[in-house]
């Protein structure tokens, strides 16, 4: 099992460690609900250094990225980032990712930890344009500093005006005494903040300075369990749960990152699916009574017939009710539709709702 550069720090802080995507990762410190609340109201820090980073460079870098991703990367100016996905040839998704334009001919692709090798092999197999590819995943660390107090708490660590970095924009600058750090206004929580990319050899200093600067703001370390409840309250997809090799971006509600202004892997079939309309759709639902929906639970209609499965589910710490995502036939996908979640022997009523769950 791999460790991040901060594994010993997490253990010293009393984190409960679990294997995740081949890494020894902190799942929680003081508890999911308290950590969730810290990020929604204050500022918290996640070590997400298990994520993968690929550098794509050269005159044909954009050509390769345009070919393998669904979104239109030609729209990216230097200093901007874009959410996208890698479609496969069978109508599904290899992975979802973020594309950063670092320089004129330099792009950074940030991929899910569990898919690093798979994504690298997939993109490499499509690289017939001679773009330079480097896998930096083992050399770089990633901290997500998230929450409404993140900007204020971290401002003393950089000479740059952090409040001036808009959502899905980034700068390369000084942070926590380290030069050339990527400070990106991205995250997976819906509560604002930054993601900091630095070298493994630098991350302990960054972590220590972040906690010194944030002490007055009640900063805390946050585990992966709260990361999951936070992202689910926003309705952000998790690869392996809500999207995978067999789900199309159209049925997953990712039509907004699927741009048919260019050709990309399987674009013709996906355009056809968009025009025809998908047969099923990823919906968000809230439980009407008591009950916690979990991944893999059946979604049933009023007669008890299975119509789908829960892909992600939890007790929402912010809303104090059961929430979830799952695929159902189009006829059940309208907001306001009544469905049932099979929780053990009981079919618990639920209502299809509009995302995000957390309106903050």
mmCIF file of C-alpha atoms in Angstrom:
data_model
loop_
_atom_site.group_PDB
_atom_site.id
_atom_site.type_symbol
_atom_site.label_atom_id
_atom_site.label_comp_id
_atom_site.label_asym_id
_atom_site.label_seq_id
_atom_site.Cartn_x
_atom_site.Cartn_y
_atom_site.Cartn_z
ATOM 1 C CA UNK A 1 0.000 0.000 0.000
ATOM 2 C CA UNK A 2 1.304 3.453 -0.910
ATOM 3 C CA UNK A 3 1.632 6.355 1.514
ATOM 4 C CA UNK A 4 1.351 10.062 0.814
ATOM 5 C CA UNK A 5 4.148 12.351 2.020
ATOM 6 C CA UNK A 6 1.876 13.246 4.969
ATOM 7 C CA UNK A 7 0.829 9.765 6.141
ATOM 8 C CA UNK A 8 2.860 9.964 9.378
ATOM 9 C CA UNK A 9 1.387 13.412 10.076
ATOM 10 C CA UNK A 10 -2.156 12.016 9.821
ATOM 11 C CA UNK A 11 -1.302 9.100 12.112
ATOM 12 C CA UNK A 12 0.222 11.517 14.657
ATOM 13 C CA UNK A 13 -3.013 13.555 14.534
ATOM 14 C CA UNK A 14 -4.991 10.440 15.462
ATOM 15 C CA UNK A 15 -6.608 9.904 12.076
ATOM 16 C CA UNK A 16 -8.399 6.654 11.378
ATOM 17 C CA UNK A 17 -6.500 5.323 8.354
ATOM 18 C CA UNK A 18 -8.034 3.134 5.641
ATOM 19 C CA UNK A 19 -6.874 1.734 2.290
ATOM 20 C CA UNK A 20 -8.267 3.848 -0.563
ATOM 21 C CA UNK A 21 -7.261 3.516 -4.236
ATOM 22 C CA UNK A 22 -4.083 1.728 -3.167
ATOM 23 C CA UNK A 23 -3.139 4.442 -0.658
ATOM 24 C CA UNK A 24 -3.176 4.545 3.126
ATOM 25 C CA UNK A 25 -5.544 7.495 3.624
ATOM 26 C CA UNK A 26 -7.163 9.357 6.560
ATOM 27 C CA UNK A 27 -10.899 8.597 6.520
ATOM 28 C CA UNK A 28 -11.687 10.703 9.605
ATOM 29 C CA UNK A 29 -10.174 12.530 12.571
ATOM 30 C CA UNK A 30 -12.753 13.752 15.120
ATOM 31 C CA UNK A 31 -15.780 12.450 13.210
ATOM 32 C CA UNK A 32 -17.608 12.930 9.918
ATOM 33 C CA UNK A 33 -20.336 15.326 11.087
ATOM 34 C CA UNK A 34 -17.965 17.652 12.963
ATOM 35 C CA UNK A 35 -15.517 17.697 10.041
ATOM 36 C CA UNK A 36 -18.337 18.307 7.553
ATOM 37 C CA UNK A 37 -19.544 21.263 9.644
ATOM 38 C CA UNK A 38 -15.997 22.687 9.836
ATOM 39 C CA UNK A 39 -15.839 22.885 6.027
ATOM 40 C CA UNK A 40 -19.367 24.268 5.623
ATOM 41 C CA UNK A 41 -18.855 27.061 8.185
ATOM 42 C CA UNK A 42 -15.103 27.544 8.623
ATOM 43 C CA UNK A 43 -12.021 26.040 6.987
ATOM 44 C CA UNK A 44 -10.649 22.508 6.746
ATOM 45 C CA UNK A 45 -7.764 20.780 4.972
ATOM 46 C CA UNK A 46 -7.811 17.513 3.022
ATOM 47 C CA UNK A 47 -4.725 15.606 1.943
ATOM 48 C CA UNK A 48 -5.750 14.370 -1.495
ATOM 49 C CA UNK A 49 -2.222 13.652 -2.705
ATOM 50 C CA UNK A 50 -3.372 10.254 -3.995
ATOM 51 C CA UNK A 51 -4.872 12.030 -7.025
ATOM 52 C CA UNK A 52 -3.034 11.652 -10.350
ATOM 53 C CA UNK A 53 -1.312 14.411 -12.331
ATOM 54 C CA UNK A 54 -0.303 14.149 -15.992
ATOM 55 C CA UNK A 55 1.604 16.884 -17.823
ATOM 56 C CA UNK A 56 0.772 17.087 -21.549
ATOM 57 C CA UNK A 57 3.079 19.382 -23.531
ATOM 58 C CA UNK A 58 4.137 20.449 -27.001
ATOM 59 C CA UNK A 59 2.609 21.901 -30.139
ATOM 60 C CA UNK A 60 0.130 18.993 -30.366
ATOM 61 C CA UNK A 61 -0.842 18.869 -26.672
ATOM 62 C CA UNK A 62 -4.203 20.538 -27.320
ATOM 63 C CA UNK A 63 -4.942 18.183 -30.233
ATOM 64 C CA UNK A 64 -4.513 15.158 -27.965
ATOM 65 C CA UNK A 65 -6.612 16.669 -25.151
ATOM 66 C CA UNK A 66 -9.381 17.624 -27.603
ATOM 67 C CA UNK A 67 -9.424 14.071 -28.934
ATOM 68 C CA UNK A 68 -9.685 12.301 -25.565
ATOM 69 C CA UNK A 69 -11.833 14.718 -23.491
ATOM 70 C CA UNK A 70 -15.504 15.627 -23.869
ATOM 71 C CA UNK A 71 -15.248 19.324 -23.006
ATOM 72 C CA UNK A 72 -13.780 21.955 -25.356
ATOM 73 C CA UNK A 73 -10.256 22.630 -24.084
ATOM 74 C CA UNK A 74 -9.639 25.154 -26.877
ATOM 75 C CA UNK A 75 -11.701 27.573 -24.774
ATOM 76 C CA UNK A 76 -9.130 27.438 -21.942
ATOM 77 C CA UNK A 77 -6.986 30.526 -21.457
ATOM 78 C CA UNK A 78 -3.746 30.219 -19.470
ATOM 79 C CA UNK A 79 -4.719 30.266 -15.780
ATOM 80 C CA UNK A 80 -8.080 28.583 -16.316
ATOM 81 C CA UNK A 81 -9.263 25.077 -15.454
ATOM 82 C CA UNK A 82 -12.080 22.958 -16.839
ATOM 83 C CA UNK A 83 -14.061 19.959 -15.607
ATOM 84 C CA UNK A 84 -14.233 17.241 -18.241
ATOM 85 C CA UNK A 85 -14.388 13.498 -18.807
ATOM 86 C CA UNK A 86 -12.649 10.844 -20.892
ATOM 87 C CA UNK A 87 -15.349 9.018 -22.893
ATOM 88 C CA UNK A 88 -14.669 5.398 -23.884
ATOM 89 C CA UNK A 89 -15.684 3.806 -27.172
ATOM 90 C CA UNK A 90 -18.743 2.014 -25.752
ATOM 91 C CA UNK A 91 -20.782 4.978 -24.525
ATOM 92 C CA UNK A 92 -19.276 5.034 -21.010
ATOM 93 C CA UNK A 93 -16.654 7.051 -19.161
ATOM 94 C CA UNK A 94 -12.997 6.121 -18.578
ATOM 95 C CA UNK A 95 -12.727 8.814 -15.868
ATOM 96 C CA UNK A 96 -13.667 12.369 -14.993
ATOM 97 C CA UNK A 97 -10.871 14.896 -14.627
ATOM 98 C CA UNK A 98 -9.823 18.538 -14.444
ATOM 99 C CA UNK A 99 -7.775 20.103 -17.254
ATOM 100 C CA UNK A 100 -5.524 23.073 -16.395
ATOM 101 C CA UNK A 101 -3.850 25.246 -19.023
ATOM 102 C CA UNK A 102 -0.491 26.096 -17.423
ATOM 103 C CA UNK A 103 1.297 27.678 -20.417
ATOM 104 C CA UNK A 104 0.635 28.137 -24.127
ATOM 105 C CA UNK A 105 1.511 24.493 -24.911
ATOM 106 C CA UNK A 106 1.432 22.967 -21.401
ATOM 107 C CA UNK A 107 -1.612 21.352 -19.800
ATOM 108 C CA UNK A 108 -2.039 19.568 -16.483
ATOM 109 C CA UNK A 109 -4.614 16.767 -16.263
ATOM 110 C CA UNK A 110 -5.736 15.809 -12.748
ATOM 111 C CA UNK A 111 -7.331 12.362 -12.583
ATOM 112 C CA UNK A 112 -8.818 10.064 -9.949
ATOM 113 C CA UNK A 113 -6.390 8.060 -7.824
ATOM 114 C CA UNK A 114 -8.004 4.703 -8.595
ATOM 115 C CA UNK A 115 -7.689 5.343 -12.345
ATOM 116 C CA UNK A 116 -4.124 6.654 -12.719
ATOM 117 C CA UNK A 117 -2.737 3.667 -14.623
ATOM 118 C CA UNK A 118 -5.949 3.113 -16.581
ATOM 119 C CA UNK A 119 -6.139 6.804 -17.661
ATOM 120 C CA UNK A 120 -2.433 6.965 -18.519
ATOM 121 C CA UNK A 121 -2.720 3.889 -20.738
ATOM 122 C CA UNK A 122 -5.924 5.183 -22.355
ATOM 123 C CA UNK A 123 -4.549 8.639 -23.182
ATOM 124 C CA UNK A 124 -1.217 7.142 -24.323
ATOM 125 C CA UNK A 125 -3.069 4.816 -26.702
ATOM 126 C CA UNK A 126 -4.715 7.838 -28.327
ATOM 127 C CA UNK A 127 -1.487 9.858 -28.582
ATOM 128 C CA UNK A 128 -0.701 9.511 -32.287
ATOM 129 C CA UNK A 129 0.075 13.230 -32.548
ATOM 130 C CA UNK A 130 3.407 13.103 -30.696
ATOM 131 C CA UNK A 131 2.367 15.122 -27.643
ATOM 132 C CA UNK A 132 4.840 14.908 -24.768
ATOM 133 C CA UNK A 133 3.343 13.089 -21.757
ATOM 134 C CA UNK A 134 4.732 12.940 -18.230
ATOM 135 C CA UNK A 135 3.144 11.167 -15.268
ATOM 136 C CA UNK A 136 3.877 13.356 -12.211
ATOM 137 C CA UNK A 137 1.525 11.484 -9.871
ATOM 138 C CA UNK A 138 4.258 10.017 -7.650
ATOM 139 C CA UNK A 139 6.122 13.334 -7.292
ATOM 140 C CA UNK A 140 3.366 15.805 -6.453
ATOM 141 C CA UNK A 141 1.129 16.356 -3.453
ATOM 142 C CA UNK A 142 -2.297 18.005 -3.351
ATOM 143 C CA UNK A 143 -3.955 19.757 -0.425
ATOM 144 C CA UNK A 144 -7.569 20.943 -0.619
ATOM 145 C CA UNK A 145 -8.110 23.911 1.716
ATOM 146 C CA UNK A 146 -11.875 24.263 1.738
ATOM 147 C CA UNK A 147 -14.540 26.388 3.398
ATOM 148 C CA UNK A 148 -15.886 29.970 3.495
ATOM 149 C CA UNK A 149 -12.972 31.145 5.679
ATOM 150 C CA UNK A 150 -10.265 29.653 3.418
ATOM 151 C CA UNK A 151 -9.336 32.884 1.603
ATOM 152 C CA UNK A 152 -9.087 34.988 4.742
ATOM 153 C CA UNK A 153 -7.246 32.293 6.697
ATOM 154 C CA UNK A 154 -4.667 31.659 3.962
ATOM 155 C CA UNK A 155 -4.038 35.194 2.670
ATOM 156 C CA UNK A 156 -0.968 35.759 4.902
ATOM 157 C CA UNK A 157 0.760 32.801 3.179
ATOM 158 C CA UNK A 158 0.908 34.367 -0.293
ATOM 159 C CA UNK A 159 1.843 37.694 -1.862
ATOM 160 C CA UNK A 160 -1.001 37.186 -4.353
ATOM 161 C CA UNK A 161 -4.559 38.374 -3.694
ATOM 162 C CA UNK A 162 -6.293 35.040 -3.136
ATOM 163 C CA UNK A 163 -9.766 36.626 -3.215
ATOM 164 C CA UNK A 164 -9.076 37.650 -6.830
ATOM 165 C CA UNK A 165 -8.793 34.033 -8.024
ATOM 166 C CA UNK A 166 -12.219 33.181 -9.439
ATOM 167 C CA UNK A 167 -13.812 29.729 -9.399
ATOM 168 C CA UNK A 168 -12.014 27.330 -11.761
ATOM 169 C CA UNK A 169 -9.142 29.777 -12.196
ATOM 170 C CA UNK A 170 -5.621 29.319 -10.821
ATOM 171 C CA UNK A 171 -2.244 31.006 -10.469
ATOM 172 C CA UNK A 172 1.297 29.687 -10.201
ATOM 173 C CA UNK A 173 2.887 31.657 -7.379
ATOM 174 C CA UNK A 174 4.317 31.718 -3.865
ATOM 175 C CA UNK A 175 2.517 29.989 -1.033
ATOM 176 C CA UNK A 176 3.672 29.050 2.474
ATOM 177 C CA UNK A 177 7.272 30.000 1.672
ATOM 178 C CA UNK A 178 7.412 27.852 -1.480
ATOM 179 C CA UNK A 179 7.704 29.354 -4.971
ATOM 180 C CA UNK A 180 5.878 28.032 -8.053
ATOM 181 C CA UNK A 181 2.942 26.422 -6.281
ATOM 182 C CA UNK A 182 -0.337 25.976 -8.160
ATOM 183 C CA UNK A 183 -3.073 27.780 -6.203
ATOM 184 C CA UNK A 184 -6.350 26.713 -7.771
ATOM 185 C CA UNK A 185 -9.860 27.928 -6.873
ATOM 186 C CA UNK A 186 -11.292 24.442 -7.296
ATOM 187 C CA UNK A 187 -12.570 21.807 -4.896
ATOM 188 C CA UNK A 188 -15.057 19.037 -4.329
ATOM 189 C CA UNK A 189 -17.065 20.493 -1.444
ATOM 190 C CA UNK A 190 -19.223 23.384 -2.684
ATOM 191 C CA UNK A 191 -17.999 25.643 0.133
ATOM 192 C CA UNK A 192 -15.223 27.484 -1.697
ATOM 193 C CA UNK A 193 -11.505 27.443 -1.079
ATOM 194 C CA UNK A 194 -8.394 26.269 -2.897
ATOM 195 C CA UNK A 195 -6.416 23.283 -4.023
ATOM 196 C CA UNK A 196 -2.651 23.543 -3.626
ATOM 197 C CA UNK A 197 -0.311 21.509 -5.842
ATOM 198 C CA UNK A 198 3.303 21.227 -4.704
ATOM 199 C CA UNK A 199 6.166 18.715 -4.682
ATOM 200 C CA UNK A 200 6.191 15.887 -2.143
ATOM 201 C CA UNK A 201 9.351 17.377 -0.638
ATOM 202 C CA UNK A 202 7.517 20.676 -0.009
ATOM 203 C CA UNK A 203 4.143 19.523 1.300
ATOM 204 C CA UNK A 204 5.091 19.099 4.979
ATOM 205 C CA UNK A 205 6.166 22.756 5.113
ATOM 206 C CA UNK A 206 2.977 23.814 3.333
ATOM 207 C CA UNK A 207 0.810 21.722 5.710
ATOM 208 C CA UNK A 208 2.543 23.140 8.804
ATOM 209 C CA UNK A 209 2.278 26.763 7.635
ATOM 210 C CA UNK A 210 -1.372 26.273 6.629
ATOM 211 C CA UNK A 211 -2.220 25.081 10.137
ATOM 212 C CA UNK A 212 -0.258 27.943 11.749
ATOM 213 C CA UNK A 213 -2.019 30.550 9.578
ATOM 214 C CA UNK A 214 -5.415 28.920 10.052
ATOM 215 C CA UNK A 215 -5.203 28.401 13.827
ATOM 216 C CA UNK A 216 -7.059 31.633 14.594
ATOM 217 C CA UNK A 217 -9.829 30.517 12.204
ATOM 218 C CA UNK A 218 -10.340 27.107 13.821
ATOM 219 C CA UNK A 219 -8.759 25.199 10.925
ATOM 220 C CA UNK A 220 -8.921 21.403 11.160
ATOM 221 C CA UNK A 221 -7.757 18.373 9.168
ATOM 222 C CA UNK A 222 -10.610 16.659 7.304
ATOM 223 C CA UNK A 223 -10.862 13.023 6.216
ATOM 224 C CA UNK A 224 -12.198 11.335 3.109
ATOM 225 C CA UNK A 225 -15.529 10.414 4.734
ATOM 226 C CA UNK A 226 -16.499 14.096 5.111
ATOM 227 C CA UNK A 227 -15.194 14.749 1.597
ATOM 228 C CA UNK A 228 -17.807 12.254 0.421
ATOM 229 C CA UNK A 229 -20.734 13.761 2.379
ATOM 230 C CA UNK A 230 -19.740 17.272 1.244
ATOM 231 C CA UNK A 231 -19.520 16.344 -2.453
ATOM 232 C CA UNK A 232 -22.765 14.366 -2.276
ATOM 233 C CA UNK A 233 -24.662 17.354 -0.829
ATOM 234 C CA UNK A 234 -23.609 19.222 -3.994
ATOM 235 C CA UNK A 235 -24.527 16.325 -6.282
ATOM 236 C CA UNK A 236 -20.955 16.033 -7.597
ATOM 237 C CA UNK A 237 -20.381 12.664 -9.275
ATOM 238 C CA UNK A 238 -17.950 10.155 -7.783
ATOM 239 C CA UNK A 239 -16.211 7.903 -10.282
ATOM 240 C CA UNK A 240 -16.881 4.244 -9.536
ATOM 241 C CA UNK A 241 -20.239 5.098 -7.947
ATOM 242 C CA UNK A 242 -22.233 7.588 -10.026
ATOM 243 C CA UNK A 243 -20.230 7.360 -13.238
ATOM 244 C CA UNK A 244 -18.165 4.490 -14.630
ATOM 245 C CA UNK A 245 -17.256 2.575 -17.795
ATOM 246 C CA UNK A 246 -20.936 1.831 -18.461
ATOM 247 C CA UNK A 247 -22.582 5.217 -17.758
ATOM 248 C CA UNK A 248 -22.730 7.839 -20.473
ATOM 249 C CA UNK A 249 -22.059 11.519 -19.729
ATOM 250 C CA UNK A 250 -25.507 12.309 -21.169
ATOM 251 C CA UNK A 251 -27.450 10.090 -18.756
ATOM 252 C CA UNK A 252 -25.175 11.197 -15.882
ATOM 253 C CA UNK A 253 -26.281 14.819 -16.379
ATOM 254 C CA UNK A 254 -22.864 15.795 -17.728
ATOM 255 C CA UNK A 255 -24.140 17.099 -21.042
ATOM 256 C CA UNK A 256 -22.775 20.519 -19.983
ATOM 257 C CA UNK A 257 -19.196 19.175 -20.243
ATOM 258 C CA UNK A 258 -19.893 17.282 -23.472
ATOM 259 C CA UNK A 259 -19.273 19.689 -26.355
ATOM 260 C CA UNK A 260 -20.104 18.619 -29.878
ATOM 261 C CA UNK A 261 -18.283 21.593 -31.408
ATOM 262 C CA UNK A 262 -15.355 19.181 -31.993
ATOM 263 C CA UNK A 263 -14.713 15.501 -32.580
ATOM 264 C CA UNK A 264 -13.648 13.314 -29.663
ATOM 265 C CA UNK A 265 -13.796 9.636 -28.697
ATOM 266 C CA UNK A 266 -17.310 8.283 -29.398
ATOM 267 C CA UNK A 267 -18.641 11.816 -29.992
ATOM 268 C CA UNK A 268 -20.914 10.716 -32.830
ATOM 269 C CA UNK A 269 -22.734 8.116 -30.705
ATOM 270 C CA UNK A 270 -22.997 10.504 -27.748
ATOM 271 C CA UNK A 271 -24.414 13.267 -29.970
ATOM 272 C CA UNK A 272 -26.967 10.759 -31.241
ATOM 273 C CA UNK A 273 -27.872 9.804 -27.650
ATOM 274 C CA UNK A 274 -28.266 13.464 -26.713
ATOM 275 C CA UNK A 275 -30.574 14.067 -29.676
ATOM 276 C CA UNK A 276 -32.689 10.944 -29.027
ATOM 277 C CA UNK A 277 -32.655 11.451 -25.283
ATOM 278 C CA UNK A 278 -31.192 8.888 -22.871
ATOM 279 C CA UNK A 279 -33.299 5.926 -21.674
ATOM 280 C CA UNK A 280 -32.345 6.521 -18.054
ATOM 281 C CA UNK A 281 -31.054 9.423 -16.016
ATOM 282 C CA UNK A 282 -29.028 10.028 -12.862
ATOM 283 C CA UNK A 283 -31.449 11.589 -10.370
ATOM 284 C CA UNK A 284 -31.099 13.166 -6.951
ATOM 285 C CA UNK A 285 -33.569 12.187 -4.249
ATOM 286 C CA UNK A 286 -34.413 13.002 -0.645
ATOM 287 C CA UNK A 287 -35.893 10.417 1.709
ATOM 288 C CA UNK A 288 -39.378 11.506 2.879
ATOM 289 C CA UNK A 289 -39.282 9.560 6.148
ATOM 290 C CA UNK A 290 -36.532 8.181 8.355
ATOM 291 C CA UNK A 291 -33.874 6.103 6.650
ATOM 292 C CA UNK A 292 -30.410 6.271 5.183
ATOM 293 C CA UNK A 293 -29.970 5.245 1.546
ATOM 294 C CA UNK A 294 -26.713 3.438 0.769
ATOM 295 C CA UNK A 295 -24.788 2.575 -2.392
ATOM 296 C CA UNK A 296 -26.311 -0.502 -4.014
ATOM 297 C CA UNK A 297 -29.791 -0.254 -2.439
ATOM 298 C CA UNK A 298 -32.640 -0.893 -4.889
ATOM 299 C CA UNK A 299 -34.863 1.937 -6.107
ATOM 300 C CA UNK A 300 -38.424 0.599 -6.545
ATOM 301 C CA UNK A 301 -41.707 1.957 -7.893
ATOM 302 C CA UNK A 302 -45.034 2.056 -6.046
ATOM 303 C CA UNK A 303 -45.647 -1.627 -6.828
ATOM 304 C CA UNK A 304 -42.279 -2.680 -5.443
ATOM 305 C CA UNK A 305 -40.744 -3.345 -8.872
ATOM 306 C CA UNK A 306 -37.030 -2.519 -9.094
ATOM 307 C CA UNK A 307 -36.429 0.481 -11.371
ATOM 308 C CA UNK A 308 -32.837 1.314 -10.468
ATOM 309 C CA UNK A 309 -30.096 1.375 -7.839
ATOM 310 C CA UNK A 310 -28.682 3.946 -5.440
ATOM 311 C CA UNK A 311 -25.217 4.940 -6.672
ATOM 312 C CA UNK A 312 -24.407 7.233 -3.719
ATOM 313 C CA UNK A 313 -26.318 7.780 -0.491
ATOM 314 C CA UNK A 314 -25.841 9.182 3.000
ATOM 315 C CA UNK A 315 -27.449 10.979 5.894
ATOM 316 C CA UNK A 316 -26.832 14.613 4.952
ATOM 317 C CA UNK A 317 -25.162 16.381 7.912
ATOM 318 C CA UNK A 318 -26.346 19.797 6.660
ATOM 319 C CA UNK A 319 -29.971 18.822 5.917
ATOM 320 C CA UNK A 320 -30.307 16.088 8.536
ATOM 321 C CA UNK A 321 -32.124 13.801 6.103
ATOM 322 C CA UNK A 322 -31.299 10.887 3.838
ATOM 323 C CA UNK A 323 -30.114 11.933 0.367
ATOM 324 C CA UNK A 324 -28.839 10.045 -2.629
ATOM 325 C CA UNK A 325 -28.209 9.668 -6.336
ATOM 326 C CA UNK A 326 -29.231 6.845 -8.643
ATOM 327 C CA UNK A 327 -30.202 5.919 -12.185
ATOM 328 C CA UNK A 328 -33.885 5.485 -13.057
ATOM 329 C CA UNK A 329 -35.879 5.284 -16.330
ATOM 330 C CA UNK A 330 -36.726 8.724 -17.746
ATOM 331 C CA UNK A 331 -40.390 8.462 -16.689
ATOM 332 C CA UNK A 332 -39.319 8.561 -13.033
ATOM 333 C CA UNK A 333 -36.697 11.294 -13.481
ATOM 334 C CA UNK A 334 -38.860 14.428 -13.304
ATOM 335 C CA UNK A 335 -38.287 16.655 -10.264
ATOM 336 C CA UNK A 336 -41.120 15.935 -7.825
ATOM 337 C CA UNK A 337 -41.505 12.296 -8.914
ATOM 338 C CA UNK A 338 -42.180 9.810 -6.119
ATOM 339 C CA UNK A 339 -39.944 6.758 -5.832
ATOM 340 C CA UNK A 340 -39.078 4.313 -3.046
ATOM 341 C CA UNK A 341 -35.744 3.175 -1.661
ATOM 342 C CA UNK A 342 -35.589 -0.418 -0.488
ATOM 343 C CA UNK A 343 -33.911 -0.146 2.925
ATOM 344 C CA UNK A 344 -33.701 -3.718 4.204
ATOM 345 C CA UNK A 345 -37.320 -4.987 4.255
ATOM 346 C CA UNK A 346 -38.970 -1.590 3.893
ATOM 347 C CA UNK A 347 -39.685 0.470 0.776
ATOM 348 C CA UNK A 348 -39.118 4.001 2.081
ATOM 349 C CA UNK A 349 -40.757 6.856 0.097
ATOM 350 C CA UNK A 350 -38.446 9.418 -1.512
ATOM 351 C CA UNK A 351 -38.847 12.423 -3.800
ATOM 352 C CA UNK A 352 -36.770 13.355 -6.847
ATOM 353 C CA UNK A 353 -35.243 16.820 -6.241
ATOM 354 C CA UNK A 354 -33.174 19.399 -8.072
ATOM 355 C CA UNK A 355 -29.474 19.657 -7.277
ATOM 356 C CA UNK A 356 -27.673 20.779 -5.254
ATOM 357 C CA UNK A 357 -29.156 19.340 -2.054
ATOM 358 C CA UNK A 358 -27.186 21.901 -0.045
ATOM 359 C CA UNK A 359 -28.195 25.390 -1.152
ATOM 360 C CA UNK A 360 -25.750 27.069 1.276
#
